[in-house]
Coordinates of C-alpha atoms and ligand atoms in Angstrom, one line a residue:
X12 CA 9.4 3.3 27.4
X13 CA 7.2 0.7 26.4
X14 CA 7.9 -2.9 26.5
X15 CA 8.5 -5.5 23.7
X16 CA 8.2 -2.8 21.1
X17 CA 8.5 -5.5 18.5
X18 CA 5.3 -7.1 19.4
X19 CA 4.3 -6.7 15.6
X20 CA 7.1 -8.5 14.1
X21 CA 5.5 -12.1 14.2
X22 CA 2.0 -10.8 12.9
X23 CA 0.6 -11.1 9.1
X24 CA -1.2 -7.7 7.8
X25 CA -4.1 -7.5 6.1
X26 CA -5.2 -3.8 4.3
X27 CA -9.1 -2.9 3.7
X28 CA -10.5 -0.7 1.4
X29 CA -13.6 0.4 3.5
X30 CA -15.5 1.3 1.3
X31 CA -15.7 -2.1 -0.8
X32 CA -14.7 -4.1 2.1
X33 CA -18.2 -5.1 3.3
X34 CA -22.0 -3.1 2.7
X35 CA -23.8 -4.1 6.1
X36 CA -26.3 -1.2 6.1
X37 CA -27.3 -1.5 2.4
X38 CA -26.3 1.5 1.0
X39 CA -24.2 1.1 -1.8
X40 CA -20.3 1.7 0.0
X41 CA -18.7 -0.8 2.7
X42 CA -18.8 0.4 6.2
X43 CA -17.0 -0.1 9.7
X44 CA -20.1 -2.7 10.8
X45 CA -19.4 -4.3 7.8
X46 CA -15.7 -4.8 8.6
X47 CA -16.8 -5.9 12.4
X48 CA -19.2 -8.4 10.7
X49 CA -16.4 -10.1 8.8
X50 CA -13.5 -10.2 11.2
X51 CA -13.9 -14.3 11.9
X52 CA -13.2 -14.0 7.7
X53 CA -9.8 -12.4 9.0
X54 CA -9.1 -14.6 12.0
X55 CA -9.8 -17.5 10.2
X56 CA -6.8 -16.5 7.6
X57 CA -4.4 -15.8 10.3
X58 CA -4.4 -12.2 9.8
X59 CA -3.2 -9.9 13.6
X60 CA -3.0 -6.7 11.7
X61 CA -5.3 -4.4 9.8
X62 CA -4.9 -1.4 8.1
X63 CA -7.8 0.5 7.2
X64 CA -7.6 3.0 4.5
X65 CA -9.0 6.3 5.8
X66 CA -13.0 6.1 7.8
X67 CA -12.1 9.9 8.4
X68 CA -15.1 12.7 7.8
X69 CA -14.0 13.4 4.3
X70 CA -16.0 14.6 0.7
X71 CA -14.2 11.7 -0.7
X72 CA -12.0 13.3 -3.4
X73 CA -9.3 11.2 -3.2
X74 CA -11.4 7.9 -1.7
X75 CA -11.0 9.4 1.5
X76 CA -7.0 10.7 1.8
X77 CA -8.7 14.1 2.0
X78 CA -9.6 15.0 5.6
X79 CA -12.5 17.7 6.6
X80 CA -12.4 15.9 10.2
X81 CA -9.5 14.5 11.6
X82 CA -11.5 12.8 15.2
X83 CA -14.7 11.8 13.1
X84 CA -15.8 8.9 11.4
X85 CA -17.0 9.8 7.8
X86 CA -21.2 9.4 8.0
X87 CA -20.3 6.7 4.9
X88 CA -18.9 4.4 7.3
X89 CA -20.7 4.6 10.1
X90 CA -20.4 6.6 13.6
X91 CA -17.7 7.1 16.2
X92 CA -19.6 4.2 17.8
X93 CA -19.3 1.7 15.3
X94 CA -15.0 2.7 15.3
X95 CA -15.6 1.9 19.2
X96 CA -17.0 -1.3 18.6
X97 CA -14.5 -2.6 15.5
X98 CA -11.7 -1.8 18.0
X99 CA -13.2 -3.6 20.8
X100 CA -14.3 -6.9 18.6
X101 CA -10.9 -6.7 17.0
X102 CA -9.0 -6.8 20.1
X103 CA -10.9 -9.9 21.3
X104 CA -10.1 -11.7 18.4
X105 CA -6.4 -10.5 19.0
X106 CA -6.6 -8.5 15.9
X107 CA -4.4 -5.0 16.2
X108 CA -6.5 -2.2 14.1
X109 CA -3.8 0.6 12.4
X110 CA -5.4 3.5 11.1
X111 CA -3.9 5.6 8.1
X112 CA -2.5 9.3 9.3
X113 CA -2.7 11.6 6.4
X114 CA -0.8 14.5 8.0
X115 CA 0.9 16.0 4.9
X116 CA -2.3 17.1 3.6
X117 CA -5.9 17.7 4.7
X118 CA -9.3 18.6 3.0
X119 CA -10.3 21.6 1.8
X120 CA -13.5 21.5 3.2
X121 CA -11.8 21.1 6.7
X122 CA -12.7 24.1 8.7
X123 CA -8.8 25.0 9.0
X124 CA -8.7 25.5 5.4
X125 CA -12.1 27.1 5.1
X126 CA -11.3 29.9 7.7
X127 CA -7.7 30.3 5.9
X128 CA -9.9 31.4 3.1
X129 CA -11.5 33.4 4.3
X130 CA -9.5 35.5 6.4
X131 CA -5.9 35.9 5.3
X132 CA -4.9 37.3 8.3
X133 CA -6.5 34.3 10.8
X134 CA -4.1 32.0 12.6
X135 CA -5.3 28.7 10.3
X136 CA -4.2 30.6 7.4
X137 CA -0.5 29.9 9.1
X138 CA -1.6 26.0 8.7
X139 CA -0.8 26.3 4.9
X140 CA 1.4 27.1 2.3
X141 CA -0.5 30.5 1.1
X142 CA 1.7 32.5 -1.3
X143 CA 0.6 35.7 -3.4
X144 CA 1.7 35.6 -6.8
X145 CA -0.6 37.7 -9.4
X146 CA -1.4 35.4 -12.7
X147 CA 1.0 33.0 -12.3
X148 CA 1.5 30.4 -10.0
X149 CA 5.0 30.8 -7.7
X150 CA 6.7 28.0 -8.6
X151 CA 6.4 25.4 -11.5
X152 CA 5.9 22.4 -9.3
X153 CA 4.0 19.8 -10.9
X154 CA 1.6 17.9 -8.6
X155 CA 1.4 14.5 -8.4
X156 CA -2.0 14.0 -9.9
X157 CA -1.0 16.3 -12.9
X158 CA -1.0 19.8 -13.3
X159 CA 0.3 22.6 -11.5
X160 CA 0.8 22.1 -7.4
X161 CA -0.8 25.7 -6.7
X162 CA -4.1 27.0 -6.9
X163 CA -5.6 30.6 -6.9
X164 CA -8.1 31.6 -4.7
X165 CA -9.2 34.7 -6.5
X166 CA -7.6 37.4 -4.0
X167 CA -4.1 37.2 -5.3
X168 CA -3.0 34.2 -3.0
X169 CA -2.1 30.8 -4.1
X170 CA -2.1 27.4 -1.9
X171 CA 0.0 24.6 -2.6
X172 CA -1.2 20.6 -3.3
X173 CA 1.2 18.0 -3.7
X174 CA -1.9 15.9 -4.6
X175 CA -5.6 17.2 -5.8
X176 CA -6.1 20.8 -5.1
X177 CA -8.9 19.4 -2.9
X178 CA -5.6 18.3 -0.8
X179 CA -4.1 21.5 0.6
X180 CA -0.5 20.8 2.5
X181 CA -0.2 21.7 5.7
X182 CA 2.6 24.0 7.2
X183 CA 5.2 21.4 9.0
X184 CA 6.7 24.7 9.7
X185 CA 4.6 26.3 11.8
X186 CA 4.9 24.7 15.6
X187 CA 0.9 25.3 16.4
X188 CA 0.1 23.1 14.0
X189 CA 1.9 20.6 14.5
X190 CA 0.4 20.1 17.9
X191 CA -2.6 20.4 16.9
X192 CA -2.0 17.0 14.7
X193 CA 0.3 15.6 17.9
X194 CA -2.7 15.5 20.0
X195 CA -5.3 14.4 17.1
X196 CA -2.7 11.8 16.9
X197 CA -3.0 11.2 21.2
X198 CA -6.7 11.3 20.6
X199 CA -6.7 8.0 18.4
X200 CA -4.0 6.3 20.2
X201 CA -5.8 6.5 24.0
X202 CA -8.4 4.7 21.9
X203 CA -6.2 1.6 22.0
X204 CA -5.5 1.6 18.3
X205 CA -2.6 -0.8 17.2
X206 CA -0.9 2.0 15.5
X207 CA -0.8 3.8 12.3
X208 CA 0.1 3.7 8.1
X209 CA 1.3 6.9 7.8
X210 CA 0.7 8.5 4.4
X211 CA 2.6 10.1 2.5
X212 CA 4.9 11.3 5.1
X213 CA 8.0 11.8 3.5
X214 CA 6.5 15.1 1.7
X215 CA 6.0 17.3 4.8
X216 CA 9.2 19.0 4.6
X217 CA 9.4 21.6 1.4
X218 CA 12.9 23.2 -0.1
X219 CA 12.9 27.0 1.8
X220 CA 12.1 29.3 -0.3
X221 CA 9.8 27.0 -2.4
X222 CA 11.9 27.3 -5.6
X223 CA 10.9 26.5 -9.4
X224 CA 13.1 24.1 -11.5
X225 CA 14.4 23.2 -14.5
X226 CA 11.6 21.9 -16.6
X227 CA 10.9 17.8 -17.3
X228 CA 7.8 17.8 -19.3
X229 CA 6.0 19.6 -22.1
X230 CA 3.9 21.3 -19.7
X231 CA 6.8 23.4 -18.5
X232 CA 7.0 22.2 -15.2
X233 CA 8.8 19.8 -12.5
X234 CA 8.4 17.0 -10.7
X235 CA 8.0 18.2 -6.7
X236 CA 9.8 15.1 -5.6
X237 CA 13.7 17.0 -5.5
X238 CA 11.6 19.7 -3.6
X239 CA 9.5 17.6 -1.3
X240 CA 10.5 14.1 -0.6
X241 CA 12.6 13.6 2.3
X242 CA 14.1 16.7 1.9
X243 CA 16.5 17.6 4.6
X244 CA 15.1 18.4 7.7
X245 CA 12.6 16.3 7.5
X246 CA 14.3 14.2 10.3
X247 CA 13.3 17.2 12.8
X248 CA 9.7 17.0 12.4
X249 CA 9.9 13.4 12.4
X250 CA 11.4 12.9 15.3
X251 CA 9.1 15.4 17.3
X252 CA 6.3 13.4 15.9
X253 CA 7.4 10.2 16.9
X254 CA 8.8 11.9 20.6
X255 CA 5.1 13.8 21.2
X256 CA 3.1 10.7 20.3
X257 CA 3.9 7.0 19.0
X258 CA 6.7 7.0 22.0
X259 CA 4.6 7.0 25.0
X260 CA 2.1 3.9 23.1
X261 CA 2.7 0.5 22.3
X262 CA 1.6 0.7 19.1
X263 CA 3.4 0.2 15.3
X264 CA 4.0 2.8 12.5
X265 CA 4.3 1.9 9.2
X266 CA 5.8 4.5 7.1
X267 CA 4.3 5.4 3.4
X268 CA 8.3 5.9 2.5
X269 CA 8.7 6.2 -1.2
X270 CA 12.5 7.3 -2.2
X271 CA 14.0 6.6 0.7
X272 CA 17.9 5.5 -0.2
X273 CA 19.1 2.7 1.5
X274 CA 21.8 4.4 2.9
X275 CA 18.9 6.1 5.4
X276 CA 16.8 3.5 5.8
X277 CA 18.5 3.6 9.3
X278 CA 17.1 7.0 10.3
X279 CA 13.5 5.8 9.4
X280 CA 13.5 2.3 10.6
X281 CA 16.7 1.7 12.6
X282 CA 16.8 1.1 16.2
X283 CA 15.7 4.7 16.9
X284 CA 14.5 5.4 13.9
X285 CA 11.4 7.5 13.3
X286 CA 8.7 5.0 12.8
X287 CA 8.6 0.8 13.3
X288 CA 8.7 0.1 9.7
X289 CA 8.0 1.0 6.7
X290 CA 7.0 0.4 3.1
X291 CA 9.6 0.4 0.4
X292 CA 8.3 1.0 -3.4
X293 CA 11.7 1.0 -4.6
X294 CA 10.2 -2.3 -6.5
X295 CA 6.8 -2.2 -6.9
X296 CA 6.4 -0.3 -10.2
X297 CA 8.9 -2.1 -12.7
X298 CA 7.0 -0.8 -15.3
X299 CA 8.1 2.6 -14.6
X300 CA 5.3 5.7 -14.7
X301 CA 7.3 8.2 -16.9
X302 CA 5.2 11.0 -18.4
X303 CA 2.2 8.7 -17.7
X304 CA 0.4 5.5 -17.9
X305 CA 0.3 5.2 -21.6
X306 CA 3.9 5.9 -21.2
X307 CA 4.7 2.5 -19.2
X308 CA 5.5 -0.9 -20.1
X309 CA 3.7 -4.2 -20.6
X310 CA 5.3 -7.3 -18.4
X311 CA 7.7 -9.3 -20.9
X312 CA 9.0 -5.5 -22.2
X313 CA 10.2 -3.9 -18.9
X314 CA 13.9 -5.3 -17.3
X315 CA 12.6 -8.2 -15.3
X316 CA 16.5 -8.2 -13.4
X317 CA 16.6 -4.5 -12.9
X318 CA 13.0 -5.8 -10.9
X319 CA 14.4 -8.4 -9.1
X320 CA 17.9 -7.0 -8.1
X321 CA 15.7 -4.0 -6.7
X322 CA 14.2 -6.0 -4.6
X323 CA 17.1 -8.0 -3.4
X324 CA 18.9 -4.9 -2.7
X325 CA 16.0 -3.9 -0.7
X326 CA 16.0 -6.5 1.7
X327 CA 20.0 -7.1 2.1
X328 CA 19.7 -3.2 3.2
X329 CA 16.7 -3.6 5.6
X330 CA 17.9 -6.5 7.2
X331 CA 21.1 -4.5 8.1
X332 CA 19.3 -2.1 10.0
X333 CA 15.5 -3.1 10.9
X334 CA 12.6 -5.1 10.0
X335 CA 10.5 -4.1 6.7
X336 CA 7.6 -5.2 5.6
X337 CA 6.8 -7.1 2.4
X338 CA 3.9 -6.9 -0.2
X339 CA 2.7 -6.9 -4.2
X340 CA -0.1 -5.1 -4.0
X341 CA -2.7 -2.2 -2.1
X342 CA -5.2 0.4 -2.7
X343 CA -2.6 2.3 -5.2
X344 CA -2.0 -0.1 -7.7
X345 CA -4.0 -2.4 -10.2
X346 CA -3.9 -6.5 -8.7
X347 CA -0.2 -7.8 -8.8
X348 CA -0.5 -10.6 -11.6
X349 CA -1.4 -7.2 -13.5
X350 CA 1.7 -5.6 -13.2
X351 CA 4.4 -8.5 -13.3
X352 CA 2.8 -10.9 -15.4
X353 CA 2.5 -10.9 -19.4
X354 CA -1.6 -11.5 -19.5
X355 CA -1.9 -14.6 -21.9
X356 CA -0.7 -16.7 -18.7
X357 CA -2.1 -15.7 -16.0
X358 CA -4.2 -18.5 -13.8
X359 CA -4.8 -19.2 -10.3
X360 CA -1.4 -21.5 -9.8
X361 CA 0.4 -18.4 -11.1
X362 CA -1.4 -16.3 -8.3
X363 CA 0.3 -18.6 -5.9
X364 CA 3.9 -18.5 -7.5
X365 CA 3.2 -14.6 -6.9
X366 CA 2.3 -15.1 -3.2
X367 CA 5.2 -17.1 -2.5
X368 CA 7.5 -15.0 -3.7
X369 CA 6.8 -12.6 -1.6
X370 CA 5.4 -13.5 1.2
X371 CA 8.6 -15.6 2.6
X372 CA 11.1 -12.4 2.3
X373 CA 12.0 -10.8 5.9
X374 CA 9.6 -8.3 7.0
X375 CA 6.0 -8.1 7.9
X376 CA 3.7 -9.3 4.8
X377 CA 0.8 -7.6 4.0
X378 CA -2.2 -8.8 1.9
X379 CA -4.4 -6.5 0.2
X380 CA -8.2 -6.9 -0.2
X381 CA -8.9 -10.1 -2.4
X382 CA -5.4 -10.8 -3.1
X383 CA -5.7 -13.7 -1.1
X384 CA -8.5 -14.9 -3.9
X385 CA -6.3 -14.4 -6.6
X386 CA -8.4 -11.2 -7.9
X387 CA -7.3 -10.2 -11.2
X388 CA -8.0 -6.3 -13.0
X389 CA -11.6 -5.3 -13.2
X390 CA -11.9 -5.1 -16.7
X391 CA -13.6 -1.8 -17.0
X392 CA -15.1 -0.8 -20.4
X393 CA -15.1 3.0 -20.3
X394 CA -14.1 5.9 -18.1
X395 CA -17.7 6.1 -16.8
X396 CA -16.9 3.2 -14.8
X397 CA -14.5 4.9 -13.0
X398 CA -14.5 7.0 -9.7
X399 CA -10.7 7.2 -8.7
X400 CA -8.9 10.8 -9.4
X401 CA -5.6 9.9 -10.4
X402 CA -6.8 7.3 -13.0
X403 CA -9.2 10.5 -14.6
X404 CA -6.0 12.2 -14.7
X405 CA -3.8 9.5 -16.2
X406 CA -6.9 9.4 -19.0
X407 CA -6.7 12.9 -19.9
X408 CA -2.7 13.1 -19.8
X409 CA -3.3 9.8 -22.4
X410 CA -5.9 11.8 -24.3
X411 CA -3.9 14.9 -25.0
X412 CA -0.7 12.8 -26.1
X413 CA -3.0 12.1 -28.8
X414 CA -4.0 8.3 -27.8
X415 CA -8.0 7.4 -28.9
X416 CA -10.4 7.0 -25.9
X417 CA -10.1 3.6 -27.0
X418 CA -6.7 2.9 -26.6
X419 CA -6.7 5.1 -23.6
X420 CA -9.0 2.8 -21.6
X421 CA -6.9 0.0 -22.4
X422 CA -3.9 1.7 -20.4
X423 CA -6.7 2.7 -17.7
X424 CA -7.8 -1.2 -17.7
X425 CA -4.1 -2.2 -17.2
X426 CA -3.4 0.4 -14.4
X427 CA -5.9 2.3 -12.8
X428 CA -6.4 2.3 -9.0
X429 CA -9.7 1.4 -9.4
X430 CA -8.8 -2.5 -10.5
X431 CA -8.0 -3.6 -6.4
X432 CA -10.8 -1.1 -5.7
X433 CA -13.8 -2.7 -6.8
X434 CA -15.9 -4.8 -4.1
X435 CA -14.6 -7.6 -2.3
X436 CA -16.6 -10.7 -4.0
X437 CA -18.1 -12.7 -0.5
X438 CA -19.9 -15.3 -2.6
X439 CA -21.7 -15.8 -5.9
X440 CA -25.3 -13.9 -4.9
X441 CA -26.3 -10.7 -6.5
X442 CA -23.4 -7.8 -6.3
X443 CA -21.0 -10.6 -4.8
X444 CA -22.6 -10.6 -1.3
X445 CA -21.1 -7.2 -1.0
X446 CA -24.5 -5.2 -1.0
X447 CA -28.1 -6.6 -1.5
X448 CA -29.3 -7.5 -4.2
X449 CA -31.0 -4.1 -6.1
X450 CA -28.5 -2.1 -4.4
X451 CA -26.0 -0.2 -7.1
X452 CA -22.8 -0.6 -5.2
X453 CA -20.4 2.7 -5.5
X454 CA -18.4 0.9 -8.3
X455 CA -18.9 -2.1 -9.9
X456 CA -18.7 -5.8 -8.9
X457 CA -15.8 -7.7 -10.6
X458 CA -17.2 -10.0 -13.3
X459 CA -15.6 -12.9 -12.1
X460 CA -17.1 -12.7 -8.7
X461 CA -19.4 -16.2 -9.3
X462 CA -16.3 -17.7 -9.3
X463 CA -13.5 -15.8 -7.6
X464 CA -15.1 -15.5 -3.9
X465 CA -14.7 -15.8 -0.7
X466 CA -17.5 -18.7 -0.3
X467 CA -16.4 -20.9 -3.1
X468 CA -12.7 -20.4 -2.2
X469 CA -13.3 -21.4 1.7
X470 CA -14.6 -24.8 0.4
X471 CA -12.0 -25.5 -2.0
X472 CA -8.4 -26.8 -0.7
X473 CA -6.8 -26.0 -4.4
X474 CA -7.9 -22.4 -4.2
X475 CA -5.9 -19.2 -3.8
X476 CA -7.1 -18.7 -0.3
X477 CA -6.6 -22.2 0.7
X478 CA -2.6 -21.2 -0.5
X479 CA -2.9 -18.0 1.8
X480 CA -3.7 -19.6 4.6
X481 CA -1.3 -22.2 4.3
X482 CA 1.2 -19.9 3.9
X483 CA 0.1 -17.8 7.0
X484 CA 0.3 -20.9 8.9
X485 CA 3.8 -21.9 7.7
X486 CA 4.9 -18.3 8.5
X487 CA 3.7 -18.4 11.6
X488 CA 3.2 -22.1 13.0
X489 CA 6.2 -23.4 15.5
X490 CA 8.5 -25.3 12.7
X491 CA 9.3 -22.9 10.4
X492 CA 8.3 -19.2 11.7
X493 CA 11.2 -18.4 13.7
X494 CA 13.1 -19.3 10.6
X495 CA 10.8 -16.9 8.5
X496 CA 10.2 -13.9 10.8
X497 CA 13.8 -13.6 11.6
X498 CA 16.2 -15.5 9.2
X499 CA 18.8 -13.8 7.0
X500 CA 17.7 -13.3 3.9
X501 CA 20.4 -14.3 0.6
X502 CA 19.8 -14.7 -2.7
X503 CA 20.7 -17.8 -4.6
X504 CA 21.3 -18.3 -8.3
X505 CA 21.4 -15.0 -9.0
X506 CA 22.7 -15.9 -13.3
X507 CA 19.4 -17.4 -14.0
X508 CA 17.3 -15.6 -15.6
X509 CA 13.4 -14.9 -15.2
X510 CA 14.1 -16.7 -11.2
X511 CA 13.4 -15.1 -8.0
X512 CA 15.3 -17.4 -5.7
X513 CA 16.8 -17.1 -2.1
X514 CA 17.4 -18.3 0.8
X515 CA 16.1 -17.6 4.6
X516 CA 18.4 -19.2 7.3
X517 CA 18.6 -19.3 11.2
X518 CA 21.9 -19.2 12.2
X519 CA 20.6 -20.0 15.7
X520 CA 18.9 -23.4 15.0
X521 CA 21.3 -23.9 12.2
X522 CA 18.2 -24.5 9.3
X523 CA 17.7 -22.9 5.9
X524 CA 14.9 -22.7 3.8
X525 CA 14.4 -21.8 0.1
X526 CA 12.1 -20.4 -2.2
X527 CA 12.7 -20.9 -6.0
X528 CA 9.8 -18.9 -8.2
X529 CA 10.5 -19.0 -12.1
X530 CA 8.9 -16.3 -14.1
X531 CA 9.7 -18.5 -17.3
X532 CA 6.7 -19.3 -19.5
X533 CA 8.8 -22.4 -20.2
X534 CA 9.3 -25.8 -18.3
X535 CA 13.0 -25.7 -17.0
X536 CA 15.4 -27.5 -14.8
X537 CA 17.5 -26.0 -12.3
X538 CA 21.1 -27.4 -10.4
X539 CA 20.7 -26.1 -6.7
X540 CA 23.4 -24.8 -4.5
X541 CA 22.4 -27.4 -2.1
X542 CA 20.3 -30.5 -1.8
X543 CA 16.6 -30.7 -0.7
X544 CA 15.9 -31.6 2.6
X545 CA 12.0 -31.4 2.4
X546 CA 9.7 -30.1 -0.3
X547 CA 7.7 -27.4 2.4
X548 CA 4.8 -26.1 -0.3
X549 CA 4.4 -26.1 -3.7
X550 CA 2.3 -23.6 -5.9
X551 CA 1.4 -26.6 -8.2
X552 CA 2.1 -30.5 -8.4
X553 CA 6.1 -30.4 -8.5
X554 CA 8.0 -33.3 -10.2
X555 CA 10.0 -35.5 -8.5
X556 CA 13.4 -34.4 -8.0
X557 CA 15.8 -36.4 -10.3
X558 CA 18.8 -35.5 -7.9
X559 CA 18.8 -34.0 -4.4
X560 CA 19.5 -30.6 -5.7
X561 CA 18.0 -31.0 -9.4
X562 CA 14.5 -29.1 -9.1
X563 CA 12.4 -29.5 -12.6
X564 CA 9.6 -26.9 -12.4
X565 CA 6.3 -25.9 -14.5
X566 CA 6.4 -22.9 -16.0
X567 CA 5.3 -20.0 -13.5
X568 CA 5.8 -22.9 -10.6
X569 CA 7.1 -22.0 -7.3
X570 CA 8.4 -23.9 -4.1
X571 CA 9.3 -23.5 -0.3
X572 CA 12.1 -26.1 0.4
X573 CA 13.7 -27.2 3.5
X574 CA 17.5 -27.5 2.4
X575 CA 20.9 -29.0 3.8
Ligands
GLC606 C1 -0.5 8.2 -0.5 C2 -2.4 7.2 -1.0 C3 -3.0 7.2 -2.0 C4 -3.2 9.2 -1.7 C5 -1.8 9.7 -1.5 C6 -2.4 11.4 -1.0 O1 -0.2 7.7 -1.5 O2 -1.8 6.0 -0.4 O3 -4.4 7.0 -2.2 O4 -4.0 9.3 -3.1 O5 -1.6 9.2 -0.5 O6 -2.6 11.1 0.4

């Protein structure tokens, strides 16, 4: 057993989407050398852990989440020597690198799959779910990106893909395959990696027999969650994975674990859980996808209280059994402000309020690249500007349901994952300093790069970036660090509408902090259940308190208080 397995709990984590962080070689795509060049920016921000979205060799059908060689770096991003250099340079700065571990599926261009296609009797054919099934797919499961989860290969066989058809699912029932995956995981950990963010891991167990289900849509298909998400028996695979790999290293593992019920959190992230920690998505998408983006609700239309209560429930359940993560953004979502706040109210001050809301919750905070600058959605004008496979599918779905291209692009603008994948704006020069002038970046630059960029915000003490730095300093500092790391979470003022308010109490040191964040577009005055000792941080200038327990907040204002 490794000593101090909780080393990661006092760190601030940062997610990099490598394709869009920094283009060092001027080919329009971000790369590993670019990340190494910018490590001092991350250190200055106070980051201790960096999660890299996939940089393995990949045809890039799903942004690298389709891997054709697990033990190589894609030439788009550089070489293995660049990766080794990044690890060395990050270590020097006290930053641990997490890679993305994508082992529910690989790419259809992986040699295993190519061999499996060429020879139905090969060992590799048993690494996947191939089923003989004439003209119709073996069952009616719908893939996560739309359409059937099965693809025919021309010889009567069909293969299962829960995501795109270029992402065939690996068959975890096969022990030979499992051992190959474990060996690959150890290969990376032996390089001194800090650990992994583990992709789509809740899908590795499928219901035996792969039965059809009752259709839930006009297409006659059924979402595959009931048959292939946290399916009973998955624990055997996850325990074996942990024992054969993670347990042997001082690493942290962060599972992408959507849909784990609170009653099962202990199995996942309890003392002897499969992972160190996980992402809980229960309050990430209050607008609810339903049948597609065009059926989602806009901020102000969905139920604020239900969203807030899910956040509270997640905090309360997790603190009983372990240490979670907290996040508002990642590469799979539009920018948080777009998810949670009506467009007419967007401003840098609102970005600060959103930041305060989640950053002081209990759990390891993740910042997604550009979030610390207060980036907004990218305002795409046409589907031709989109690269993301899931956006293209949602766009098609909207058209098929009768929306015009103009109506459909409005939804793309609101929900596309590419909103958060545009190049990182470093300064106000051409291409925001991401790629050299004259080079066309792989995805278009954000239209606001001349004002919303790292350089401008570094020089402005009122910027969103300066606010994030202050939050990191508070969260990791001597004065409040312990309370914010370990303190118990408790919701307060639950009867107030459009309000997120909670305390963090350190029983050991007898001190309490409170976050009060107003999501109302009107000013308001609140009676608190305690007296305020000190205003630690406010998202905007705060009106003087009229009494020790009476707080007046401007629209969308939030505060961090020390209270009695
Ligand atoms: C995860 C990733 C997402 C990807 C999917 C399939 O949800 O975060 O980007 O499309 O898995 O690998």
